[in-house]
Coordinates of C-alpha atoms in Angstrom, one line a residue:
Chain A
X1 CA 0.0 -0.1 -0.2
X2 CA 1.3 3.7 -0.6
X3 CA -0.4 5.9 1.1
X4 CA -2.8 8.7 -0.1
X5 CA -1.6 12.6 -0.8
X6 CA -4.3 13.3 1.6
X7 CA -2.9 10.9 4.3
X8 CA 0.3 12.0 4.1
X9 CA -1.1 15.5 3.8
X10 CA -2.7 15.1 7.5
X11 CA 0.0 13.5 8.7
X12 CA 2.5 16.8 7.5
X13 CA -0.2 18.5 8.6
X14 CA -0.6 16.9 12.5
X15 CA 4.4 18.0 11.9
X16 CA 3.1 21.5 11.3
X17 CA 1.1 22.1 14.5
X18 CA 4.7 22.4 16.9
X19 CA 5.6 25.9 15.4
X20 CA 3.8 28.4 17.8
X21 CA 1.2 30.8 15.5
X22 CA 1.8 34.3 16.4
X23 CA 1.3 35.5 19.9
X24 CA -1.5 37.2 20.6
X25 CA -0.9 40.8 21.8
X26 CA -2.8 42.0 24.7
X27 CA -0.2 44.1 25.9
X28 CA -2.3 47.1 24.6
X29 CA -5.0 46.2 26.4
X30 CA -3.5 45.2 29.6
X31 CA -0.4 47.6 30.0
X32 CA 1.8 45.9 32.3
X33 CA 3.9 48.1 34.9
X34 CA 7.3 48.5 33.1
X35 CA 9.5 47.0 36.3
X36 CA 7.1 43.5 36.4
X37 CA 8.3 43.1 32.4
X38 CA 6.8 44.3 28.7
X39 CA 4.4 41.4 28.3
X40 CA 1.8 40.4 30.2
X41 CA 2.2 36.3 29.8
X42 CA -0.7 34.1 28.6
X43 CA -0.8 30.4 26.7
X44 CA -1.9 31.3 23.5
X45 CA -5.0 29.4 23.3
X46 CA -6.2 31.9 26.1
X47 CA -5.2 35.9 24.6
X48 CA -6.8 38.4 27.1
X49 CA -9.7 40.2 26.2
X50 CA -12.6 42.7 27.6
X51 CA -14.7 40.6 27.0
X52 CA -13.2 37.3 28.7
X53 CA -11.9 39.7 31.9
X54 CA -15.3 41.4 32.0
X55 CA -17.1 37.1 32.4
X56 CA -14.0 35.9 34.5
X57 CA -14.3 39.1 37.2
X58 CA -18.0 37.5 37.0
X59 CA -18.0 33.8 37.5
X60 CA -15.0 35.0 40.5
X61 CA -17.3 36.3 42.6
X62 CA -20.6 34.2 41.4
X63 CA -21.4 31.6 43.9
X64 CA -23.6 29.9 41.3
X65 CA -20.1 27.9 40.3
X66 CA -20.6 26.0 43.6
X67 CA -23.0 23.1 44.0
X68 CA -24.9 24.9 46.7
X69 CA -24.5 28.1 44.9
X70 CA -23.3 29.7 47.8
X71 CA -19.8 29.2 48.0
X72 CA -17.8 31.6 45.1
X73 CA -14.0 31.6 44.7
X74 CA -14.1 35.2 46.3
X75 CA -15.0 33.3 49.9
X76 CA -11.8 32.4 50.1
X77 CA -10.1 34.8 48.1
X78 CA -11.0 38.3 49.5
X79 CA -9.5 41.4 47.5
X80 CA -9.2 43.4 50.8
X81 CA -6.9 40.9 52.1
X82 CA -4.7 41.1 49.0
X83 CA -6.9 37.8 47.3
X84 CA -5.8 35.7 50.3
X85 CA -8.3 35.0 53.3
X86 CA -6.6 35.5 56.6
X87 CA -7.6 32.3 57.8
X88 CA -5.1 29.3 58.8
X89 CA -7.0 26.9 56.9
X90 CA -10.6 27.6 55.0
X91 CA -13.6 26.3 56.1
X92 CA -15.5 28.4 53.6
X93 CA -16.3 25.7 51.8
X94 CA -19.1 23.7 50.8
X95 CA -18.9 20.6 53.1
X96 CA -17.6 23.0 56.1
X97 CA -14.6 20.3 56.6
X98 CA -10.8 22.2 57.2
X99 CA -9.3 22.2 54.0
X100 CA -5.2 21.4 54.5
X101 CA -2.8 24.1 53.5
X102 CA -3.2 27.7 53.4
X103 CA -5.4 29.8 51.3
X104 CA -2.6 31.9 49.2
X105 CA -3.1 35.6 47.7
X106 CA -3.3 35.8 44.0
X107 CA -1.2 38.5 42.8
X108 CA 0.3 38.3 40.0
X109 CA -0.7 34.9 38.6
X110 CA 0.4 35.3 35.1
X111 CA 3.9 34.7 36.1
X112 CA 4.3 32.0 38.4
X113 CA 5.4 28.4 36.6
X114 CA 2.6 26.4 38.5
X115 CA 0.3 27.3 40.4
X116 CA -0.9 25.7 44.5
X117 CA 1.8 25.1 46.6
X118 CA 3.8 22.5 45.1
X119 CA 2.8 23.8 41.7
X120 CA 1.4 20.5 41.6
X121 CA -1.5 22.8 39.3
X122 CA 0.0 22.7 34.9
X123 CA -1.8 26.9 34.5
X124 CA -4.5 29.0 35.8
X125 CA -6.8 27.5 33.4
X126 CA -6.4 23.4 34.3
X127 CA -5.8 24.8 38.1
X128 CA -10.0 25.9 38.3
X129 CA -10.9 22.3 38.0
X130 CA -9.1 22.1 41.6
X131 CA -11.5 24.5 43.5
X132 CA -14.5 24.1 41.3
X133 CA -14.6 20.1 41.5
X134 CA -13.2 19.1 45.3
X135 CA -15.9 18.3 47.7
X136 CA -14.8 20.0 50.0
X137 CA -14.4 23.6 48.5
X138 CA -17.3 24.3 45.5
X139 CA -18.1 20.9 44.8
X140 CA -19.5 21.4 41.9
X141 CA -20.8 18.8 39.1
X142 CA -19.7 20.3 35.5
X143 CA -22.0 19.7 33.6
X144 CA -24.7 20.5 36.6
X145 CA -22.5 24.1 35.9
X146 CA -23.1 24.1 32.2
X147 CA -26.5 23.4 32.4
X148 CA -27.0 26.6 35.4
X149 CA -25.1 28.7 33.3
X150 CA -26.8 28.2 29.8
X151 CA -31.0 28.7 32.5
X152 CA -29.1 32.0 33.3
X153 CA -30.1 35.9 32.4
X154 CA -27.2 37.4 31.5
X155 CA -24.4 33.8 30.4
X156 CA -24.8 32.6 28.1
X157 CA -24.9 36.8 26.5
X158 CA -21.8 36.7 28.2
X159 CA -20.1 34.0 26.7
X160 CA -20.8 34.5 23.4
X161 CA -19.3 38.1 23.6
X162 CA -15.9 36.3 25.0
X163 CA -16.0 33.2 23.9
X164 CA -17.9 34.0 20.0
X165 CA -17.1 30.7 18.7
X166 CA -19.4 28.4 20.9
X167 CA -20.3 29.9 24.3
X168 CA -20.9 28.2 27.1
X169 CA -18.6 25.4 28.1
X170 CA -16.5 24.3 31.2
X171 CA -13.3 25.3 29.5
X172 CA -14.3 28.9 28.3
X173 CA -15.4 29.3 32.0
X174 CA -11.8 28.5 32.9
X175 CA -10.5 30.8 30.9
X176 CA -12.6 33.6 31.3
X177 CA -11.5 32.9 35.1
X178 CA -7.7 32.4 34.4
X179 CA -8.2 35.9 31.8
X180 CA -9.8 38.1 35.0
X181 CA -6.8 36.5 36.8
X182 CA -3.8 37.7 34.7
X183 CA -5.0 40.7 35.4
X184 CA -4.6 40.6 39.0
X185 CA -1.4 42.6 39.1
X186 CA -0.1 44.4 41.9
X187 CA 3.2 47.1 41.4
X188 CA 1.8 50.1 42.7
X189 CA 3.9 50.1 46.4
X190 CA 6.4 52.6 48.1
X191 CA 8.6 49.9 46.5
X192 CA 7.1 50.7 43.1
X193 CA 7.2 54.1 43.1
X194 CA 11.1 54.3 43.9
X195 CA 12.3 52.1 41.2
X196 CA 10.0 54.0 38.7
X197 CA 10.5 57.1 40.0
X198 CA 13.3 56.9 41.9
X199 CA 11.8 58.1 45.2
X200 CA 8.9 57.0 47.3
X201 CA 11.2 55.1 49.8
X202 CA 11.5 56.5 53.4
X203 CA 15.6 56.1 54.7
X204 CA 14.8 52.7 57.2
X205 CA 12.8 51.9 54.6
X206 CA 15.8 51.8 52.4
X207 CA 17.9 50.6 55.6
X208 CA 15.2 47.8 54.7
X209 CA 15.7 46.7 51.7
X210 CA 19.6 46.8 52.2
X211 CA 19.7 44.0 54.5
X212 CA 16.7 42.3 52.8
X213 CA 19.4 41.6 50.2
X214 CA 22.1 41.3 52.6
X215 CA 20.0 38.6 54.4
X216 CA 19.7 36.9 51.3
X217 CA 16.3 37.3 51.7
X218 CA 16.5 38.6 48.2
X219 CA 18.2 35.3 46.1
X220 CA 14.8 33.8 46.7
X221 CA 12.4 36.5 47.0
X222 CA 14.2 38.9 44.3
X223 CA 13.5 41.8 43.7
X224 CA 10.9 43.2 41.5
X225 CA 8.2 40.3 41.4
X226 CA 9.8 39.5 44.8
X227 CA 9.8 36.0 44.2
X228 CA 11.6 33.6 41.7
X229 CA 8.5 30.9 41.0
X230 CA 10.9 28.5 41.8
X231 CA 10.4 25.8 45.1
X232 CA 12.7 25.7 47.2
X233 CA 12.9 24.3 51.1
X234 CA 13.5 27.1 53.7
X235 CA 13.8 25.1 56.6
X236 CA 10.1 24.8 57.7
X237 CA 9.9 20.5 58.6
X238 CA 12.8 17.8 59.5
X239 CA 10.2 15.2 58.7
X240 CA 7.9 14.4 55.7
X241 CA 5.2 11.7 56.4
X242 CA 3.4 10.0 53.3
X243 CA -0.6 10.6 54.8
X244 CA -2.6 12.5 51.8
X245 CA -1.4 11.5 49.4
X246 CA 2.4 12.2 50.3
X247 CA 0.9 16.1 50.9
X248 CA 3.4 16.6 53.3
X249 CA 5.9 16.1 50.6
X250 CA 5.0 19.3 48.7
X251 CA 6.6 19.3 45.6
X252 CA 8.0 15.8 45.5
X253 CA 4.3 14.9 45.7
X254 CA 4.1 16.2 41.9
X255 CA 8.2 15.6 40.5
X256 CA 8.4 12.0 43.1
X257 CA 11.7 13.5 42.9
X258 CA 12.9 12.6 46.5
X259 CA 14.8 16.1 46.1
X260 CA 12.1 17.8 46.2
X261 CA 10.9 16.7 49.1
X262 CA 9.9 19.9 51.7
X263 CA 10.3 22.3 48.9
X264 CA 7.2 25.2 48.1
X265 CA 6.8 28.1 46.0
X266 CA 8.6 30.8 46.9
X267 CA 5.8 32.9 47.9
X268 CA 6.0 36.7 46.3
X269 CA 6.6 39.0 49.6
X270 CA 3.9 41.3 47.6
X271 CA 1.6 42.8 50.2
X272 CA 2.6 40.4 52.5
X273 CA 1.9 42.4 56.4
X274 CA -1.7 42.1 55.1
X275 CA -1.9 38.5 54.2
X276 CA -0.7 36.2 57.8
X277 CA -0.7 34.1 58.7
X278 CA 1.9 33.1 56.5
X279 CA 3.9 30.1 55.0
X280 CA 2.1 27.2 52.9
X281 CA 0.4 25.6 56.3
X282 CA -0.4 28.7 57.9
X283 CA 1.9 27.9 60.9
X284 CA 3.5 32.0 61.9
X285 CA 0.9 34.4 62.6
X286 CA 3.3 37.6 62.0
X287 CA 6.4 38.5 60.1
X288 CA 8.4 38.9 63.1
X289 CA 8.0 35.2 63.7
X290 CA 9.2 34.4 59.9
X291 CA 12.6 36.4 60.8
X292 CA 12.9 34.7 63.7
X293 CA 12.4 30.9 61.8
X294 CA 15.0 32.3 59.8
X295 CA 17.3 33.2 61.9
X296 CA 16.7 30.4 64.9
X297 CA 14.9 27.4 64.1
X298 CA 15.6 26.2 60.9
X299 CA 15.0 22.5 60.0
X300 CA 17.5 20.2 59.1
X301 CA 16.7 17.7 56.0
X302 CA 18.3 16.8 53.1
X303 CA 16.2 19.1 50.7
X304 CA 17.0 22.3 52.5
X305 CA 18.0 25.4 50.4
X306 CA 22.1 25.6 50.6
X307 CA 21.4 29.5 51.1
X308 CA 20.5 29.5 54.8
X309 CA 23.6 27.5 55.1
X310 CA 26.6 29.4 57.6
X311 CA 30.4 28.9 57.0
X312 CA 30.2 25.5 59.3
X313 CA 27.2 23.7 58.1
X314 CA 25.3 25.1 60.3
X315 CA 21.7 26.3 59.2
X316 CA 20.6 29.7 60.1
X317 CA 20.6 33.8 58.7
X318 CA 22.4 35.6 61.6
X319 CA 21.1 39.0 62.8
X320 CA 20.1 41.4 65.4
X321 CA 16.3 41.8 66.7
X322 CA 17.0 45.7 65.2
X323 CA 17.8 44.5 61.9
X324 CA 15.2 41.7 61.8
X325 CA 12.7 44.9 63.1
X326 CA 13.9 47.1 59.5
X327 CA 13.6 44.8 57.1
X328 CA 9.5 44.3 58.2
X329 CA 9.5 48.0 58.0
X330 CA 10.4 47.3 54.3
X331 CA 8.5 44.6 53.8
X332 CA 5.2 46.5 54.9
X333 CA 6.4 49.4 51.9
X334 CA 6.3 46.3 49.7
X335 CA 1.9 46.8 50.4
X336 CA -0.3 48.6 47.2
X337 CA -3.2 49.8 48.6
X338 CA -4.4 50.6 45.7
X339 CA -4.7 46.7 45.1
X340 CA -6.5 46.4 47.6
X341 CA -8.9 49.2 46.3
X342 CA -9.4 48.7 43.0
X343 CA -12.6 48.5 41.4
X344 CA -11.8 46.9 38.3
X345 CA -11.3 43.4 41.0
X346 CA -13.7 44.1 42.6
X347 CA -17.3 42.0 42.7
X348 CA -19.4 43.5 39.8
X349 CA -22.6 43.1 41.7
X350 CA -21.5 45.2 44.3
X351 CA -20.6 48.2 42.0
X352 CA -24.4 48.2 40.1
Chain B
X1 CA -18.2 23.3 -3.0
X2 CA -19.7 23.5 0.1
X3 CA -18.2 19.8 0.8
X4 CA -14.9 21.8 0.4
X5 CA -15.4 24.4 2.4
X6 CA -16.9 21.8 5.2
X7 CA -13.5 19.8 5.0
X8 CA -11.2 22.9 4.5
X9 CA -12.9 22.6 8.1
X10 CA -12.9 19.9 9.5
X11 CA -8.9 19.7 9.1
X12 CA -8.6 22.5 11.0
X13 CA -10.1 21.8 14.5
X14 CA -8.5 18.3 13.9
X15 CA -5.3 19.7 13.4
X16 CA -6.0 22.6 16.3
X17 CA -5.3 25.1 14.4
X18 CA -8.0 27.1 14.1
X19 CA -6.6 30.8 12.8
X20 CA -2.8 29.8 12.3
X21 CA -1.1 27.3 9.1
X22 CA -4.4 28.1 6.6
X23 CA -2.1 26.3 4.0
X24 CA -2.3 22.9 5.6
X25 CA -5.4 22.8 4.1
X26 CA -6.2 19.9 2.0
X27 CA -9.5 17.4 0.0
X28 CA -11.5 14.5 1.6
X29 CA -9.8 11.2 0.2
X30 CA -12.9 9.2 -1.0
X31 CA -11.0 6.6 -1.5
X32 CA -10.8 6.4 2.8
X33 CA -12.9 4.1 4.7
X34 CA -13.5 2.7 8.1
X35 CA -11.3 1.0 10.9
X36 CA -12.7 -0.8 13.9
X37 CA -10.7 -1.3 16.8
X38 CA -12.2 -3.5 20.0
X39 CA -11.0 -4.4 22.9
X40 CA -12.8 -7.1 24.5
X41 CA -11.9 -7.6 28.6
X42 CA -10.8 -11.1 29.4
X43 CA -9.9 -12.6 32.7
X44 CA -8.3 -15.8 32.4
X45 CA -9.6 -15.9 28.6
X46 CA -13.1 -16.0 29.8
X47 CA -14.9 -12.2 28.6
X48 CA -14.4 -10.4 32.1
X49 CA -18.0 -9.7 34.4
X50 CA -17.7 -6.7 36.9
X51 CA -17.8 -8.0 40.7
X52 CA -17.5 -11.3 39.7
X53 CA -15.0 -13.7 41.9
X54 CA -11.3 -15.0 39.5
X55 CA -8.0 -16.2 40.5
X56 CA -5.2 -15.3 38.9
X57 CA -2.1 -17.5 38.4
X58 CA -0.6 -17.2 41.1
X59 CA -3.4 -16.9 43.3
X60 CA -5.1 -13.8 44.1
X61 CA -8.5 -13.8 44.1
X62 CA -10.2 -9.9 42.6
X63 CA -13.1 -9.1 41.2
X64 CA -13.3 -5.6 39.4
X65 CA -15.7 -3.0 40.0
X66 CA -14.9 -0.5 37.2
X67 CA -11.9 -0.7 34.8
X68 CA -11.7 3.0 32.3
X69 CA -8.2 3.9 30.3
X70 CA -7.9 6.3 27.5
X71 CA -7.0 4.7 24.2
X72 CA -5.0 7.3 22.4
X73 CA -2.6 8.6 19.5
X74 CA -3.7 5.4 17.1
X75 CA -1.0 4.9 14.2
X76 CA -2.4 2.5 11.5
X77 CA 1.0 0.6 10.1
X78 CA 1.1 -1.1 6.2
X79 CA 3.3 -3.4 5.2
X80 CA 6.0 -1.0 3.7
X81 CA 5.9 0.5 6.7
X82 CA 4.1 3.6 5.9
X83 CA 2.2 4.9 8.5
X84 CA -1.4 6.6 9.2
X85 CA -1.5 8.2 12.8
X86 CA -5.3 9.0 13.3
X87 CA -5.6 13.0 14.3
X88 CA -7.1 13.8 17.6
X89 CA -6.9 9.6 18.7
X90 CA -8.2 10.1 22.2
X91 CA -10.8 7.5 23.5
X92 CA -12.4 6.9 26.8
X93 CA -13.1 3.1 27.0
X94 CA -14.0 1.6 30.4
X95 CA -16.5 -1.4 31.5
X96 CA -18.1 0.2 34.9
X97 CA -21.3 -0.4 36.5
X98 CA -23.9 1.6 33.6
X99 CA -22.0 -0.2 30.5
X100 CA -19.8 -1.6 28.5
X101 CA -17.2 1.2 26.1
X102 CA -14.3 -0.9 24.2
X103 CA -14.9 -0.3 20.5
X104 CA -14.3 2.4 18.2
X105 CA -14.8 3.0 14.5
X106 CA -12.2 5.3 13.0
X107 CA -13.3 7.1 10.4
X108 CA -11.6 8.8 7.0
X109 CA -8.7 6.2 6.8
X110 CA -6.5 6.3 3.5
X111 CA -6.3 3.4 1.5
X112 CA -3.7 -0.3 2.4
X113 CA -3.6 -3.0 4.0
X114 CA -2.7 -2.6 7.5
X115 CA -0.2 -5.0 9.3
X116 CA 0.3 -3.6 12.5
X117 CA -1.5 -1.1 14.8
X118 CA -0.1 0.9 17.3
X119 CA -1.7 2.6 20.4
X120 CA -0.9 3.8 23.7
X121 CA -2.3 3.6 26.8
X122 CA -3.0 7.0 28.7
X123 CA -1.8 10.8 27.3
X124 CA 0.9 11.8 25.9
X125 CA 2.4 14.7 27.6
X126 CA 1.9 17.0 25.5
X127 CA -2.3 16.7 25.8
X128 CA -1.5 15.7 29.6
X129 CA -1.3 19.0 31.9
X130 CA -3.8 22.0 30.1
X131 CA -7.5 20.7 31.2
X132 CA -8.7 22.5 28.7
X133 CA -7.2 21.8 26.0
X134 CA -9.7 19.1 24.3
X135 CA -9.0 16.9 22.2
X136 CA -10.6 13.8 20.8
X137 CA -12.9 12.7 23.9
X138 CA -9.8 13.8 26.2
X139 CA -13.0 15.9 29.1
X140 CA -11.5 16.9 32.6
X141 CA -14.7 16.7 33.7
X142 CA -15.6 12.7 33.5
X143 CA -14.1 12.0 36.5
X144 CA -10.8 10.8 34.7
X145 CA -8.6 13.6 36.0
X146 CA -6.9 15.3 38.5
X147 CA -6.9 18.9 39.2
X148 CA -4.6 19.0 42.1
X149 CA -1.6 16.9 39.8
X150 CA -3.5 18.6 36.6
X151 CA -3.1 15.8 34.7
X152 CA -4.8 12.5 32.9
X153 CA -5.9 9.5 34.9
X154 CA -4.7 7.0 32.3
X155 CA -6.0 3.4 34.0
X156 CA -8.8 3.4 36.8
X157 CA -9.4 -0.5 37.9
X158 CA -11.2 -0.5 41.1
X159 CA -12.7 -3.7 42.9
X160 CA -11.8 -5.7 45.5
X161 CA -9.2 -8.4 46.3
X162 CA -8.7 -11.2 48.9
X163 CA -6.8 -10.2 52.2
X164 CA -4.9 -13.7 53.7
X165 CA -4.2 -11.5 56.4
X166 CA -8.0 -10.5 57.2
X167 CA -9.9 -13.4 55.5
X168 CA -12.0 -11.0 53.8
X169 CA -12.6 -9.1 50.2
X170 CA -11.0 -5.7 50.4
X171 CA -11.5 -2.8 48.1
X172 CA -8.4 -1.7 45.9
X173 CA -8.3 1.2 44.0
X174 CA -5.1 1.7 41.0
X175 CA -5.4 5.4 39.4
X176 CA -2.1 5.2 37.3
X177 CA -1.1 8.8 35.9
X178 CA 1.6 10.7 35.2
X179 CA 3.9 11.0 32.3
X180 CA 6.4 8.5 33.0
X181 CA 3.7 5.5 32.6
X182 CA 2.5 6.8 29.1
X183 CA 2.5 3.2 27.2
X184 CA 2.7 2.8 24.0
X185 CA 2.1 -0.9 22.5
X186 CA 3.0 -2.3 19.3
X187 CA 0.2 -4.7 18.0
X188 CA 2.0 -6.7 14.7
X189 CA -0.9 -8.8 12.9
X190 CA 0.2 -12.2 11.2
X191 CA -2.0 -11.1 7.8
X192 CA -3.4 -7.5 6.3
X193 CA -6.5 -6.2 7.5
X194 CA -8.1 -4.1 4.2
X195 CA -9.5 -0.3 4.1
X196 CA -11.0 1.1 1.3
X197 CA -14.0 2.8 0.4
X198 CA -16.0 -0.6 0.2
X199 CA -14.5 -2.3 3.2
X200 CA -14.0 -1.6 6.3
X201 CA -11.3 -3.2 8.3
X202 CA -11.8 -5.4 11.8
X203 CA -9.0 -5.6 14.4
X204 CA -10.5 -7.3 18.1
X205 CA -7.4 -7.5 20.5
X206 CA -8.3 -9.1 23.7
X207 CA -7.0 -7.1 27.1
X208 CA -5.8 -9.9 29.9
X209 CA -7.4 -8.4 32.8
X210 CA -5.4 -11.2 34.7
X211 CA -2.0 -9.1 34.0
X212 CA -2.6 -6.1 35.7
X213 CA -1.6 -7.9 38.6
X214 CA 1.6 -9.6 38.5
X215 CA 4.5 -9.4 40.3
X216 CA 1.9 -7.4 43.0
X217 CA 1.9 -7.2 46.2
X218 CA -1.8 -6.1 46.6
X219 CA -2.1 -6.1 50.0
X220 CA 0.8 -3.8 50.7
X221 CA -0.3 -2.1 46.7
X222 CA -4.1 -1.5 47.2
X223 CA -4.2 2.5 47.1
X224 CA -1.9 3.7 44.0
X225 CA -2.1 7.0 43.1
X226 CA -0.1 8.1 40.7
X227 CA 2.9 7.0 39.6
X228 CA 6.4 6.8 39.3
X229 CA 8.0 4.3 36.7
X230 CA 10.4 2.4 39.6
X231 CA 6.7 2.2 42.1
X232 CA 3.9 -0.5 42.3
X233 CA 2.7 1.8 39.8
X234 CA 5.6 1.3 37.4
X235 CA 4.4 -2.0 37.5
X236 CA 0.8 -2.1 37.0
X237 CA 1.7 0.2 34.1
X238 CA 4.0 -2.9 32.6
X239 CA 1.3 -5.4 32.8
X240 CA -1.1 -3.0 30.9
X241 CA 1.5 -2.6 28.8
X242 CA 1.6 -6.5 28.0
X243 CA -1.5 -7.2 28.0
X244 CA -2.8 -7.2 24.9
X245 CA -3.0 -9.7 22.5
X246 CA -5.0 -9.8 18.8
X247 CA -8.2 -12.1 19.5
X248 CA -9.6 -11.5 15.5
X249 CA -8.7 -9.3 11.9
X250 CA -11.3 -8.5 9.4
X251 CA -12.0 -6.5 6.5
X252 CA -15.9 -6.0 5.9
X253 CA -17.5 -5.1 2.9
X254 CA -19.9 -2.3 3.5

C-alpha cells in the first residue's frame, strides 16, 4: 500500500502543529508595569480580551459556581486581603471541612510556573478544576454547572461575547477565570514608585531593603516580583510523612523526585504585611515569627536550601533584632493599597 | 463547494490550529474507509464481568467494580512501513456499572492493507496537563483527571481482592497517571487488514486483565495514586502495556 496524498498531507499537517502561532497581543489592553516585565504572559490558546476578563470577574464573585450555590472564589480569596483569607485553614467550602493547606494570596499570577503551593497545577486554566470539583471547596458537578449557566439571565450572552465560537463550555469558563486572574497585577507600592521614579521609600525603608539583600532574602524573593517562582525548602520541617497522598512532600508529590521533598513555591512578598498567617500551612502569625524562623529555627533535612548554610555548615541567617525589624519595615513598603481597592478587581454586582 | 469548505474547516479543527497555518488545507479522500478497533476485556481468557471473583495464576482472588482507560494516538501501519496517524485519537474505553464502551470506529482511513497497529494507554505529555485543551474525547469532567496535579488518569481500576491476613475481600484502587507511565503498545498482525471505500477494517484485541496483578503485592499496594517508573504503579503500567493480544482481524464489505 502507499498512502494517498491525503493521508500524507494529514501527517504533515500534524507536524506543522509544532511551530507556534504568532502570540496574541493583549499588551495594549492590559499594560504591565515596566518593572515587572514587558508583556503579560498568557497561553496562546487563551489571550486576554476585555469581554473575557469581564466574564471571569463576574464568575469569580458568583456562588453559582458551587454545588450549593453559596460559595464563590471570593469566599476564600478576598480582595481586601490581597485575595487571601486571613485564616490558617479555610472552612468556607461547601462541606465546611478544614482544608489541608492555607489559602494563598492571588498576586501577579500570570508569571508563575505552576499553581498551588507545590505547583501541581500546570496553568491557571487547569487550576480552576481544583476548587470547582473539590468536595471541601465548591463541590460542583460540571455538566450541572453548564446547565445552570445556560439557564441564567446574563451568562449566555456574556459567554458568547467572550467566546463567540462556542459560548458556554467548561473550558471557556476556566479560561475566563484565568484571564481575570491574570489581570490581578500588583506593582504600585511605595517600593515600585521608588524603582520607577527614583523616590518613594524613606531612608529607614531603604536600610531595610539593603538588609533584605544582604541577608539573602532577595536570593529567593527576587525583586521586583519578590519571588524567583522556583520551589525551595526554607527549612520548616525535618520529617515528611506520607499520609494524605504524600501531602507533606510538597513539590516532590508532583515531580516524584526525592530531591524535591519539602519544597514549596517561593511566595511573592508583595502585600505580605496584610496576608498573614504565613507559609503553606500558615504556621506563623506574624512577620516577626517568620524572621525568627530564618534566624533560629531552620530545620535540618536533605533538601533544605543551601542559601541558609553558614560557613561552618550550620543553618540560620544571622541578624540582630534591630536588623530584623528594619527588614519588616521594608516588607511593609511592599503594600500596594490600590490593589486592595482597585474597582476593576471588585465584585461587579457590588458596583451596580 | 460546500463539501470542500466543510472539509477545510474540519481539517483545521483536527489539526488543532484554528486561525493559523491555514496553508495545510486538503481535500477529503473519497477512497478512504473505516477501521474498527475493539478491545475485549477478559480474565483468564473468559469475558470479564464486574463483581465476579476470579483467581489469578499466582492465586490472588480479585474482582473488578470498574475498569477505565484512555486509548490514544492510534497509528495504522502497512507492510511497507507507511503509517497513518489517526488525528485526535483519544478515546475513553471503560467497563463500569453503567455500561461497556470498548470499541471505536475510526473514519477517514486512507485505503491500504494494514499490518500493524500502535496505540498508547494514557495521554501524551503535550496533551496531558492543560485540562482545558481538549482533543478527541479528552474531558476533565468525567472523573478521569486530577486537578491537584493537573493531568489525566491514564487507567483506573477498582475492585476488591482477597486479603489473606484479614480473611476478607478488601477494596483496591489503582489510579495510574503521570507522564512516566504513558505506555505505547505495538501490535503486529499476521496477515493484513484491508481498508478502502468499500471495505471496513476490523481488529479485535484481548486485554488479559489478570495480568494487571502480575508481580503486585496487593496486601501492600491496594491503593495506588499517581505513578513513577520504579514503584508499584510502574509495575502495573508495565503490566497493562503487555496485556494486549490479537483476538481476530477482518475486513468487511460495506
